Amino acid sequence: MAGNTFLTIDMITSEAVRLFKNSNLFVMNMDTQYDGQFAVDGAKIGDTLRIRLPSDFIVTDGPAMQLQDNIQQFTTLTVSSQKNVATPYTSAERTMSI
């Protein structure tokens, strides 16, 4: 008779992440490649980020084309505060279990 096989938490988590990534349409369409623009010296944007808003078009019926202007708009996100949670752990714990 075969012995018992118990999975550890990390094995279950790894398998769950693999299954989730391969079955979630949103995650499958994400681009996870490294973007070289982050490695440019002196190109930091600071604490303010401009976020482009999606264009809002009017849908029409029929074969007649109605041209619409495309005016791109943006909103500003400012990083004005930081949050943190301090947790104590040793270098051995960081290496072996975290």
mmCIF file of C-alpha atoms in Angstrom:
data_model
loop_
_atom_site.group_PDB
_atom_site.id
_atom_site.type_symbol
_atom_site.label_atom_id
_atom_site.label_comp_id
_atom_site.label_asym_id
_atom_site.label_seq_id
_atom_site.Cartn_x
_atom_site.Cartn_y
_atom_site.Cartn_z
ATOM 1 C CA MET A 1 0.000 0.000 0.000
ATOM 2 C CA ALA A 2 1.362 3.417 -0.948
ATOM 3 C CA GLY A 3 2.154 5.946 1.773
ATOM 4 C CA ASN A 4 0.317 9.178 2.288
ATOM 5 C CA THR A 5 1.325 12.206 0.278
ATOM 6 C CA PHE A 6 0.804 15.551 1.961
ATOM 7 C CA LEU A 7 1.174 18.763 -0.014
ATOM 8 C CA THR A 8 2.821 21.723 1.595
ATOM 9 C CA ILE A 9 1.321 25.204 1.343
ATOM 10 C CA ASP A 10 3.848 26.412 -1.258
ATOM 11 C CA MET A 11 3.057 23.495 -3.589
ATOM 12 C CA ILE A 12 -0.666 24.222 -3.396
ATOM 13 C CA THR A 13 -0.082 27.950 -3.892
ATOM 14 C CA SER A 14 2.181 27.396 -6.902
ATOM 15 C CA GLU A 15 -0.363 25.126 -8.545
ATOM 16 C CA ALA A 16 -3.228 27.533 -7.786
ATOM 17 C CA VAL A 17 -1.316 30.453 -9.313
ATOM 18 C CA ARG A 18 -0.502 28.398 -12.416
ATOM 19 C CA LEU A 19 -4.153 27.384 -12.852
ATOM 20 C CA PHE A 20 -5.407 30.930 -12.185
ATOM 21 C CA LYS A 21 -2.974 32.498 -14.659
ATOM 22 C CA ASN A 22 -3.922 30.023 -17.394
ATOM 23 C CA SER A 23 -7.671 30.329 -16.838
ATOM 24 C CA ASN A 24 -8.183 34.033 -16.143
ATOM 25 C CA LEU A 25 -8.759 35.960 -19.384
ATOM 26 C CA PHE A 26 -7.698 39.306 -17.880
ATOM 27 C CA VAL A 27 -4.378 37.940 -16.595
ATOM 28 C CA MET A 28 -3.709 36.050 -19.841
ATOM 29 C CA ASN A 29 -3.919 39.316 -21.815
ATOM 30 C CA MET A 30 -1.515 41.251 -19.591
ATOM 31 C CA ASP A 31 1.884 42.145 -21.009
ATOM 32 C CA THR A 32 4.482 41.025 -18.462
ATOM 33 C CA GLN A 33 7.599 41.905 -20.449
ATOM 34 C CA TYR A 34 10.193 44.273 -19.002
ATOM 35 C CA ASP A 35 9.941 47.802 -20.366
ATOM 36 C CA GLY A 36 13.346 49.375 -20.967
ATOM 37 C CA GLN A 37 12.115 52.929 -20.315
ATOM 38 C CA PHE A 38 12.280 52.240 -16.568
ATOM 39 C CA ALA A 39 16.077 51.816 -16.741
ATOM 40 C CA VAL A 40 16.761 55.296 -18.157
ATOM 41 C CA ASP A 41 18.727 57.547 -15.787
ATOM 42 C CA GLY A 42 17.106 60.927 -15.143
ATOM 43 C CA ALA A 43 13.702 59.852 -16.481
ATOM 44 C CA LYS A 44 11.912 59.644 -13.155
ATOM 45 C CA ILE A 45 8.486 61.297 -13.216
ATOM 46 C CA GLY A 46 8.387 62.312 -9.563
ATOM 47 C CA ASP A 47 5.307 62.029 -7.364
ATOM 48 C CA THR A 48 2.731 62.951 -10.036
ATOM 49 C CA LEU A 49 1.432 60.665 -12.752
ATOM 50 C CA ARG A 50 -0.869 61.615 -15.634
ATOM 51 C CA ILE A 51 -3.361 58.854 -16.491
ATOM 52 C CA ARG A 52 -5.052 58.935 -19.882
ATOM 53 C CA LEU A 53 -8.828 58.500 -19.717
ATOM 54 C CA PRO A 54 -10.541 56.274 -22.285
ATOM 55 C CA SER A 55 -12.247 57.967 -25.226
ATOM 56 C CA ASP A 56 -16.039 58.100 -25.116
ATOM 57 C CA PHE A 57 -17.687 57.661 -28.509
ATOM 58 C CA ILE A 58 -21.349 57.705 -29.526
ATOM 59 C CA VAL A 59 -22.543 54.531 -31.272
ATOM 60 C CA THR A 60 -24.816 55.106 -34.269
ATOM 61 C CA ASP A 61 -27.085 52.857 -36.343
ATOM 62 C CA GLY A 62 -27.204 52.468 -40.090
ATOM 63 C CA PRO A 63 -24.751 52.701 -42.967
ATOM 64 C CA ALA A 64 -24.204 56.472 -42.766
ATOM 65 C CA MET A 65 -20.915 57.443 -41.199
ATOM 66 C CA GLN A 66 -20.907 60.212 -38.607
ATOM 67 C CA LEU A 67 -17.437 61.483 -37.857
ATOM 68 C CA GLN A 68 -16.617 62.229 -34.250
ATOM 69 C CA ASP A 69 -13.736 64.192 -32.807
ATOM 70 C CA ASN A 70 -11.379 62.282 -30.545
ATOM 71 C CA ILE A 71 -10.282 64.530 -27.703
ATOM 72 C CA GLN A 72 -8.019 62.673 -25.306
ATOM 73 C CA GLN A 73 -8.305 63.674 -21.685
ATOM 74 C CA PHE A 74 -6.288 62.789 -18.610
ATOM 75 C CA THR A 75 -6.471 62.875 -14.853
ATOM 76 C CA THR A 76 -3.611 63.391 -12.425
ATOM 77 C CA LEU A 77 -2.662 60.929 -9.685
ATOM 78 C CA THR A 78 -0.466 62.375 -6.949
ATOM 79 C CA VAL A 79 1.375 60.154 -4.491
ATOM 80 C CA SER A 80 1.051 62.239 -1.367
ATOM 81 C CA SER A 81 1.322 59.674 1.420
ATOM 82 C CA GLN A 82 3.012 56.370 2.092
ATOM 83 C CA LYS A 83 1.822 53.415 4.139
ATOM 84 C CA ASN A 84 3.873 50.609 5.649
ATOM 85 C CA VAL A 85 3.570 47.666 7.977
ATOM 86 C CA ALA A 86 6.670 46.731 9.955
ATOM 87 C CA THR A 87 7.158 43.041 10.696
ATOM 88 C CA PRO A 88 10.190 41.623 12.479
ATOM 89 C CA TYR A 89 11.987 38.594 11.011
ATOM 90 C CA THR A 90 15.519 37.273 10.971
ATOM 91 C CA SER A 91 17.688 36.761 7.910
ATOM 92 C CA ALA A 92 17.348 32.990 8.439
ATOM 93 C CA GLU A 93 13.547 33.264 8.369
ATOM 94 C CA ARG A 94 13.707 35.437 5.236
ATOM 95 C CA THR A 95 15.944 32.900 3.518
ATOM 96 C CA MET A 96 14.172 29.724 4.539
ATOM 97 C CA SER A 97 10.475 30.477 4.926
ATOM 98 C CA ILE A 98 9.386 33.839 3.551
#
